[in-house]
JSON list of N, CA and C in Angstrom, two decimals:
[
{"chain": "A", "resi": 1, "resn": "MET", "atom": "N", "xyz": [-153.79, -89.28, -187.11]},
{"chain": "A", "resi": 1, "resn": "MET", "atom": "CA", "xyz": [-154.99, -87.54, -187.00]},
{"chain": "A", "resi": 1, "resn": "MET", "atom": "C", "xyz": [-155.56, -87.55, -185.76]},
{"chain": "A", "resi": 2, "resn": "ALA", "atom": "N", "xyz": [-154.83, -88.79, -184.59]},
{"chain": "A", "resi": 2, "resn": "ALA", "atom": "CA", "xyz": [-155.76, -87.46, -182.97]},
{"chain": "A", "resi": 2, "resn": "ALA", "atom": "C", "xyz": [-154.46, -87.13, -182.40]},
{"chain": "A", "resi": 3, "resn": "GLY", "atom": "N", "xyz": [-153.45, -87.59, -182.91]},
{"chain": "A", "resi": 3, "resn": "GLY", "atom": "CA", "xyz": [-152.04, -86.40, -182.52]},
{"chain": "A", "resi": 3, "resn": "GLY", "atom": "C", "xyz": [-152.82, -85.10, -182.80]},
{"chain": "A", "resi": 4, "resn": "LYS", "atom": "N", "xyz": [-153.44, -84.52, -184.29]},
{"chain": "A", "resi": 4, "resn": "LYS", "atom": "CA", "xyz": [-153.09, -83.30, -184.56]},
{"chain": "A", "resi": 4, "resn": "LYS", "atom": "C", "xyz": [-153.93, -81.92, -183.57]},
{"chain": "A", "resi": 5, "resn": "SER", "atom": "N", "xyz": [-155.29, -84.04, -183.55]},
{"chain": "A", "resi": 5, "resn": "SER", "atom": "CA", "xyz": [-156.69, -82.81, -183.31]},
{"chain": "A", "resi": 5, "resn": "SER", "atom": "C", "xyz": [-156.32, -82.44, -181.45]},
{"chain": "A", "resi": 6, "resn": "GLU", "atom": "N", "xyz": [-155.69, -83.55, -180.64]},
{"chain": "A", "resi": 6, "resn": "GLU", "atom": "CA", "xyz": [-154.55, -83.45, -179.33]},
{"chain": "A", "resi": 6, "resn": "GLU", "atom": "C", "xyz": [-153.69, -81.86, -179.10]},
{"chain": "A", "resi": 7, "resn": "LYS", "atom": "N", "xyz": [-153.21, -81.45, -180.64]},
{"chain": "A", "resi": 7, "resn": "LYS", "atom": "CA", "xyz": [-152.24, -80.56, -180.39]},
{"chain": "A", "resi": 7, "resn": "LYS", "atom": "C", "xyz": [-153.30, -79.06, -180.63]},
{"chain": "A", "resi": 8, "resn": "ALA", "atom": "N", "xyz": [-154.20, -79.44, -181.17]},
{"chain": "A", "resi": 8, "resn": "ALA", "atom": "CA", "xyz": [-155.07, -78.16, -180.87]},
{"chain": "A", "resi": 8, "resn": "ALA", "atom": "C", "xyz": [-155.42, -77.76, -180.23]},
{"chain": "A", "resi": 9, "resn": "LYS", "atom": "N", "xyz": [-156.29, -78.85, -179.11]},
{"chain": "A", "resi": 9, "resn": "LYS", "atom": "CA", "xyz": [-157.02, -78.85, -178.21]},
{"chain": "A", "resi": 9, "resn": "LYS", "atom": "C", "xyz": [-155.87, -77.83, -177.30]},
{"chain": "A", "resi": 10, "resn": "GLY", "atom": "N", "xyz": [-154.28, -78.79, -177.40]},
{"chain": "A", "resi": 10, "resn": "GLY", "atom": "CA", "xyz": [-153.89, -77.79, -176.88]},
{"chain": "A", "resi": 10, "resn": "GLY", "atom": "C", "xyz": [-153.32, -76.82, -176.31]},
{"chain": "A", "resi": 11, "resn": "LYS", "atom": "N", "xyz": [-153.67, -75.99, -177.49]},
{"chain": "A", "resi": 11, "resn": "LYS", "atom": "CA", "xyz": [-152.76, -74.46, -177.58]},
{"chain": "A", "resi": 11, "resn": "LYS", "atom": "C", "xyz": [-154.47, -73.86, -178.00]},
{"chain": "A", "resi": 12, "resn": "LEU", "atom": "N", "xyz": [-155.84, -74.30, -178.37]},
{"chain": "A", "resi": 12, "resn": "LEU", "atom": "CA", "xyz": [-156.98, -73.23, -177.49]},
{"chain": "A", "resi": 12, "resn": "LEU", "atom": "C", "xyz": [-157.07, -73.59, -176.06]},
{"chain": "A", "resi": 13, "resn": "LYS", "atom": "N", "xyz": [-156.21, -74.34, -175.65]},
{"chain": "A", "resi": 13, "resn": "LYS", "atom": "CA", "xyz": [-156.90, -74.80, -173.79]},
{"chain": "A", "resi": 13, "resn": "LYS", "atom": "C", "xyz": [-154.89, -73.66, -173.11]},
{"chain": "A", "resi": 14, "resn": "GLU", "atom": "N", "xyz": [-154.10, -73.55, -173.76]},
{"chain": "A", "resi": 14, "resn": "GLU", "atom": "CA", "xyz": [-152.23, -72.64, -173.59]},
{"chain": "A", "resi": 14, "resn": "GLU", "atom": "C", "xyz": [-152.89, -70.86, -173.92]},
{"chain": "A", "resi": 15, "resn": "ALA", "atom": "N", "xyz": [-153.59, -71.18, -174.96]},
{"chain": "A", "resi": 15, "resn": "ALA", "atom": "CA", "xyz": [-154.38, -69.47, -174.83]},
{"chain": "A", "resi": 15, "resn": "ALA", "atom": "C", "xyz": [-155.18, -69.43, -173.81]},
{"chain": "A", "resi": 16, "resn": "THR", "atom": "N", "xyz": [-156.61, -69.47, -174.26]},
{"chain": "A", "resi": 16, "resn": "THR", "atom": "CA", "xyz": [-157.49, -69.81, -172.77]},
{"chain": "A", "resi": 16, "resn": "THR", "atom": "C", "xyz": [-156.74, -69.81, -171.15]},
{"chain": "A", "resi": 17, "resn": "GLY", "atom": "N", "xyz": [-156.39, -70.82, -170.67]},
{"chain": "A", "resi": 17, "resn": "GLY", "atom": "CA", "xyz": [-154.69, -70.00, -169.55]},
{"chain": "A", "resi": 17, "resn": "GLY", "atom": "C", "xyz": [-154.16, -69.14, -169.85]},
{"chain": "A", "resi": 18, "resn": "LYS", "atom": "N", "xyz": [-153.52, -68.63, -170.78]},
{"chain": "A", "resi": 18, "resn": "LYS", "atom": "CA", "xyz": [-152.30, -67.75, -170.95]},
{"chain": "A", "resi": 18, "resn": "LYS", "atom": "C", "xyz": [-153.90, -66.03, -170.95]},
{"chain": "A", "resi": 19, "resn": "ALA", "atom": "N", "xyz": [-154.86, -66.49, -171.30]},
{"chain": "A", "resi": 19, "resn": "ALA", "atom": "CA", "xyz": [-155.74, -65.18, -171.44]},
{"chain": "A", "resi": 19, "resn": "ALA", "atom": "C", "xyz": [-156.18, -64.45, -170.05]},
{"chain": "A", "resi": 20, "resn": "THR", "atom": "N", "xyz": [-156.69, -65.57, -169.28]},
{"chain": "A", "resi": 20, "resn": "THR", "atom": "CA", "xyz": [-157.32, -65.63, -168.43]},
{"chain": "A", "resi": 20, "resn": "THR", "atom": "C", "xyz": [-156.97, -65.28, -167.13]},
{"chain": "A", "resi": 21, "resn": "GLY", "atom": "N", "xyz": [-155.11, -65.58, -167.24]},
{"chain": "A", "resi": 21, "resn": "GLY", "atom": "CA", "xyz": [-154.62, -66.21, -166.06]},
{"chain": "A", "resi": 21, "resn": "GLY", "atom": "C", "xyz": [-153.99, -67.60, -165.46]},
{"chain": "A", "resi": 22, "resn": "ASN", "atom": "N", "xyz": [-155.50, -68.29, -165.75]},
{"chain": "A", "resi": 22, "resn": "ASN", "atom": "CA", "xyz": [-155.32, -69.57, -164.92]},
{"chain": "A", "resi": 22, "resn": "ASN", "atom": "C", "xyz": [-153.84, -70.12, -165.57]},
{"chain": "A", "resi": 23, "resn": "LYS", "atom": "N", "xyz": [-153.00, -70.50, -164.73]},
{"chain": "A", "resi": 23, "resn": "LYS", "atom": "CA", "xyz": [-151.67, -71.21, -165.13]},
{"chain": "A", "resi": 23, "resn": "LYS", "atom": "C", "xyz": [-152.50, -72.46, -164.88]},
{"chain": "A", "resi": 24, "resn": "ARG", "atom": "N", "xyz": [-152.73, -72.67, -164.45]},
{"chain": "A", "resi": 24, "resn": "ARG", "atom": "CA", "xyz": [-153.43, -74.27, -164.99]},
{"chain": "A", "resi": 24, "resn": "ARG", "atom": "C", "xyz": [-153.39, -74.70, -165.92]},
{"chain": "A", "resi": 25, "resn": "LEU", "atom": "N", "xyz": [-154.54, -74.46, -166.51]},
{"chain": "A", "resi": 25, "resn": "LEU", "atom": "CA", "xyz": [-155.25, -73.95, -168.14]},
{"chain": "A", "resi": 25, "resn": "LEU", "atom": "C", "xyz": [-154.16, -74.13, -168.62]},
{"chain": "A", "resi": 26, "resn": "GLU", "atom": "N", "xyz": [-153.16, -72.76, -168.58]},
{"chain": "A", "resi": 26, "resn": "GLU", "atom": "CA", "xyz": [-151.97, -72.93, -169.53]},
{"chain": "A", "resi": 26, "resn": "GLU", "atom": "C", "xyz": [-151.56, -73.90, -169.68]},
{"chain": "A", "resi": 27, "resn": "ALA", "atom": "N", "xyz": [-151.01, -74.81, -167.70]},
{"chain": "A", "resi": 27, "resn": "ALA", "atom": "CA", "xyz": [-150.42, -76.31, -167.64]},
{"chain": "A", "resi": 27, "resn": "ALA", "atom": "C", "xyz": [-150.65, -76.74, -168.82]},
{"chain": "A", "resi": 28, "resn": "GLU", "atom": "N", "xyz": [-151.96, -77.65, -169.04]},
{"chain": "A", "resi": 28, "resn": "GLU", "atom": "CA", "xyz": [-152.62, -78.47, -169.33]},
{"chain": "A", "resi": 28, "resn": "GLU", "atom": "C", "xyz": [-152.61, -78.55, -170.39]},
{"chain": "A", "resi": 29, "resn": "GLY", "atom": "N", "xyz": [-152.97, -77.50, -171.22]},
{"chain": "A", "resi": 29, "resn": "GLY", "atom": "CA", "xyz": [-152.84, -76.88, -173.06]},
{"chain": "A", "resi": 29, "resn": "GLY", "atom": "C", "xyz": [-151.18, -77.31, -173.18]},
{"chain": "A", "resi": 30, "resn": "LYS", "atom": "N", "xyz": [-150.10, -76.93, -172.57]},
{"chain": "A", "resi": 30, "resn": "LYS", "atom": "CA", "xyz": [-148.98, -77.13, -173.56]},
{"chain": "A", "resi": 30, "resn": "LYS", "atom": "C", "xyz": [-148.48, -79.31, -173.13]},
{"chain": "A", "resi": 31, "resn": "THR", "atom": "N", "xyz": [-149.50, -79.61, -171.61]},
{"chain": "A", "resi": 31, "resn": "THR", "atom": "CA", "xyz": [-149.24, -81.37, -172.38]},
{"chain": "A", "resi": 31, "resn": "THR", "atom": "C", "xyz": [-150.04, -81.83, -173.21]},
{"chain": "A", "resi": 32, "resn": "ASP", "atom": "N", "xyz": [-151.04, -81.36, -172.94]},
{"chain": "A", "resi": 32, "resn": "ASP", "atom": "CA", "xyz": [-152.08, -81.20, -173.91]},
{"chain": "A", "resi": 32, "resn": "ASP", "atom": "C", "xyz": [-151.81, -81.32, -175.78]},
{"chain": "A", "resi": 33, "resn": "GLN", "atom": "N", "xyz": [-150.35, -80.56, -175.84]},
{"chain": "A", "resi": 33, "resn": "GLN", "atom": "CA", "xyz": [-150.07, -80.01, -177.39]},
{"chain": "A", "resi": 33, "resn": "GLN", "atom": "C", "xyz": [-148.56, -81.83, -176.86]},
{"chain": "A", "resi": 34, "resn": "MET", "atom": "N", "xyz": [-147.59, -81.11, -176.34]},
{"chain": "A", "resi": 34, "resn": "MET", "atom": "CA", "xyz": [-146.50, -82.46, -176.00]},
{"chain": "A", "resi": 34, "resn": "MET", "atom": "C", "xyz": [-147.54, -83.42, -176.14]},
{"chain": "A", "resi": 35, "resn": "LYS", "atom": "N", "xyz": [-147.97, -84.12, -175.79]},
{"chain": "A", "resi": 35, "resn": "LYS", "atom": "CA", "xyz": [-148.73, -85.13, -176.30]},
{"chain": "A", "resi": 35, "resn": "LYS", "atom": "C", "xyz": [-149.49, -85.08, -177.48]},
{"chain": "A", "resi": 36, "resn": "GLY", "atom": "N", "xyz": [-150.14, -85.01, -178.57]},
{"chain": "A", "resi": 36, "resn": "GLY", "atom": "CA", "xyz": [-150.25, -84.46, -179.62]},
{"chain": "A", "resi": 36, "resn": "GLY", "atom": "C", "xyz": [-148.73, -84.49, -179.90]},
{"chain": "A", "resi": 37, "resn": "LYS", "atom": "N", "xyz": [-147.65, -84.10, -179.88]},
{"chain": "A", "resi": 37, "resn": "LYS", "atom": "CA", "xyz": [-146.69, -84.62, -180.55]},
{"chain": "A", "resi": 37, "resn": "LYS", "atom": "C", "xyz": [-146.12, -86.31, -180.53]},
{"chain": "A", "resi": 38, "resn": "ALA", "atom": "N", "xyz": [-145.81, -86.18, -179.68]},
{"chain": "A", "resi": 38, "resn": "ALA", "atom": "CA", "xyz": [-146.20, -87.56, -179.10]},
{"chain": "A", "resi": 38, "resn": "ALA", "atom": "C", "xyz": [-146.40, -89.12, -180.17]},
{"chain": "A", "resi": 39, "resn": "ARG", "atom": "N", "xyz": [-147.96, -89.49, -179.98]},
{"chain": "A", "resi": 39, "resn": "ARG", "atom": "CA", "xyz": [-148.14, -89.19, -180.57]},
{"chain": "A", "resi": 39, "resn": "ARG", "atom": "C", "xyz": [-148.51, -89.32, -182.43]},
{"chain": "A", "resi": 40, "resn": "GLU", "atom": "N", "xyz": [-148.24, -87.94, -182.67]},
{"chain": "A", "resi": 40, "resn": "GLU", "atom": "CA", "xyz": [-147.90, -88.09, -184.11]},
{"chain": "A", "resi": 40, "resn": "GLU", "atom": "C", "xyz": [-146.67, -88.83, -184.57]},
{"chain": "A", "resi": 41, "resn": "ALA", "atom": "N", "xyz": [-145.75, -88.35, -183.68]},
{"chain": "A", "resi": 41, "resn": "ALA", "atom": "CA", "xyz": [-144.39, -89.11, -183.46]},
{"chain": "A", "resi": 41, "resn": "ALA", "atom": "C", "xyz": [-144.54, -90.27, -183.71]},
{"chain": "A", "resi": 42, "resn": "GLY", "atom": "N", "xyz": [-145.42, -91.18, -183.19]},
{"chain": "A", "resi": 42, "resn": "GLY", "atom": "CA", "xyz": [-145.80, -92.44, -183.00]},
{"chain": "A", "resi": 42, "resn": "GLY", "atom": "C", "xyz": [-146.15, -93.01, -184.23]},
{"chain": "A", "resi": 43, "resn": "GLU", "atom": "N", "xyz": [-147.53, -92.24, -184.49]},
{"chain": "A", "resi": 43, "resn": "GLU", "atom": "CA", "xyz": [-147.79, -93.10, -186.14]},
{"chain": "A", "resi": 43, "resn": "GLU", "atom": "C", "xyz": [-147.55, -92.94, -187.41]},
{"chain": "A", "resi": 44, "resn": "GLY", "atom": "N", "xyz": [-146.07, -92.07, -187.09]},
{"chain": "A", "resi": 44, "resn": "GLY", "atom": "CA", "xyz": [-145.35, -91.91, -188.10]},
{"chain": "A", "resi": 44, "resn": "GLY", "atom": "C", "xyz": [-144.59, -92.93, -188.00]},
{"chain": "A", "resi": 45, "resn": "ALA", "atom": "N", "xyz": [-144.05, -93.39, -186.94]},
{"chain": "A", "resi": 45, "resn": "ALA", "atom": "CA", "xyz": [-142.93, -94.60, -186.79]},
{"chain": "A", "resi": 45, "resn": "ALA", "atom": "C", "xyz": [-143.69, -95.84, -187.48]},
{"chain": "A", "resi": 46, "resn": "ARG", "atom": "N", "xyz": [-145.19, -95.96, -187.25]},
{"chain": "A", "resi": 46, "resn": "ARG", "atom": "CA", "xyz": [-145.85, -96.90, -187.26]},
{"chain": "A", "resi": 46, "resn": "ARG", "atom": "C", "xyz": [-145.88, -96.99, -189.09]},
{"chain": "A", "resi": 47, "resn": "ASP", "atom": "N", "xyz": [-146.37, -95.46, -189.36]},
{"chain": "A", "resi": 47, "resn": "ASP", "atom": "CA", "xyz": [-146.72, -96.09, -190.49]},
{"chain": "A", "resi": 47, "resn": "ASP", "atom": "C", "xyz": [-145.57, -96.76, -191.59]},
{"chain": "A", "resi": 48, "resn": "ARG", "atom": "N", "xyz": [-144.44, -95.91, -191.58]},
{"chain": "A", "resi": 48, "resn": "ARG", "atom": "CA", "xyz": [-143.17, -96.12, -191.81]},
{"chain": "A", "resi": 48, "resn": "ARG", "atom": "C", "xyz": [-142.07, -97.24, -191.87]},
{"chain": "A", "resi": 49, "resn": "ALA", "atom": "N", "xyz": [-143.00, -98.86, -190.67]},
{"chain": "A", "resi": 49, "resn": "ALA", "atom": "CA", "xyz": [-142.77, -99.77, -190.37]},
{"chain": "A", "resi": 49, "resn": "ALA", "atom": "C", "xyz": [-143.09, -100.87, -191.32]},
{"chain": "A", "resi": 50, "resn": "LYS", "atom": "N", "xyz": [-144.71, -99.94, -191.13]},
{"chain": "A", "resi": 50, "resn": "LYS", "atom": "CA", "xyz": [-145.90, -100.53, -192.32]},
{"chain": "A", "resi": 50, "resn": "LYS", "atom": "C", "xyz": [-144.98, -100.42, -194.39]},
{"chain": "A", "resi": 51, "resn": "GLY", "atom": "N", "xyz": [-144.30, -99.29, -194.27]},
{"chain": "A", "resi": 51, "resn": "GLY", "atom": "CA", "xyz": [-143.64, -99.88, -195.88]},
{"chain": "A", "resi": 51, "resn": "GLY", "atom": "C", "xyz": [-142.78, -100.18, -196.04]},
{"chain": "A", "resi": 52, "resn": "VAL", "atom": "N", "xyz": [-142.06, -100.74, -194.72]},
{"chain": "A", "resi": 52, "resn": "VAL", "atom": "CA", "xyz": [-141.29, -100.94, -194.67]},
{"chain": "A", "resi": 52, "resn": "VAL", "atom": "C", "xyz": [-141.28, -102.76, -195.36]},
{"chain": "A", "resi": 53, "resn": "ARG", "atom": "N", "xyz": [-142.09, -103.08, -194.24]},
{"chain": "A", "resi": 53, "resn": "ARG", "atom": "CA", "xyz": [-142.65, -104.72, -194.04]},
{"chain": "A", "resi": 53, "resn": "ARG", "atom": "C", "xyz": [-143.43, -104.39, -195.92]},
{"chain": "A", "resi": 54, "resn": "ASP", "atom": "N", "xyz": [-144.24, -104.29, -196.14]},
{"chain": "A", "resi": 54, "resn": "ASP", "atom": "CA", "xyz": [-144.73, -104.35, -197.33]},
{"chain": "A", "resi": 54, "resn": "ASP", "atom": "C", "xyz": [-143.54, -104.77, -198.50]},
{"chain": "A", "resi": 55, "resn": "SER", "atom": "N", "xyz": [-142.92, -103.24, -197.81]},
{"chain": "A", "resi": 55, "resn": "SER", "atom": "CA", "xyz": [-141.75, -103.04, -199.42]},
{"chain": "A", "resi": 55, "resn": "SER", "atom": "C", "xyz": [-140.55, -104.74, -199.76]},
{"chain": "A", "resi": 56, "resn": "LEU", "atom": "N", "xyz": [-140.69, -105.46, -198.21]},
{"chain": "A", "resi": 56, "resn": "LEU", "atom": "CA", "xyz": [-139.88, -106.96, -197.85]},
{"chain": "A", "resi": 56, "resn": "LEU", "atom": "C", "xyz": [-141.01, -107.65, -198.21]},
{"chain": "A", "resi": 57, "resn": "ASP", "atom": "N", "xyz": [-142.43, -107.57, -199.00]},
{"chain": "A", "resi": 57, "resn": "ASP", "atom": "CA", "xyz": [-143.42, -108.70, -199.43]},
{"chain": "A", "resi": 57, "resn": "ASP", "atom": "C", "xyz": [-143.22, -109.10, -201.10]},
{"chain": "A", "resi": 58, "resn": "PRO", "atom": "N", "xyz": [-142.64, -110.73, -200.99]},
{"chain": "A", "resi": 58, "resn": "PRO", "atom": "CA", "xyz": [-142.05, -110.47, -202.41]},
{"chain": "A", "resi": 58, "resn": "PRO", "atom": "C", "xyz": [-142.59, -110.62, -203.47]},
{"chain": "A", "resi": 59, "resn": "GLU", "atom": "N", "xyz": [-144.82, -111.04, -202.86]},
{"chain": "A", "resi": 59, "resn": "GLU", "atom": "CA", "xyz": [-146.06, -111.07, -203.43]},
{"chain": "A", "resi": 59, "resn": "GLU", "atom": "C", "xyz": [-146.33, -109.65, -203.92]},
{"chain": "A", "resi": 60, "resn": "LYS", "atom": "N", "xyz": [-145.83, -109.33, -203.26]},
{"chain": "A", "resi": 60, "resn": "LYS", "atom": "CA", "xyz": [-145.71, -107.39, -203.96]},
{"chain": "A", "resi": 60, "resn": "LYS", "atom": "C", "xyz": [-145.46, -106.47, -205.00]}
]
């Protein structure tokens, strides 16, 4: 869930930077969005690995 909030924060920063002409804030927003996407990808991989591990557990 942290990835989604980081992406949202980034979108807000980017929009604010564009509206005010603040290139630094706009760039920070884009960076935050990329961090959020990477975090979401990591969370998804972790969840898939857990699913595989659970399916291989003979006690289940």
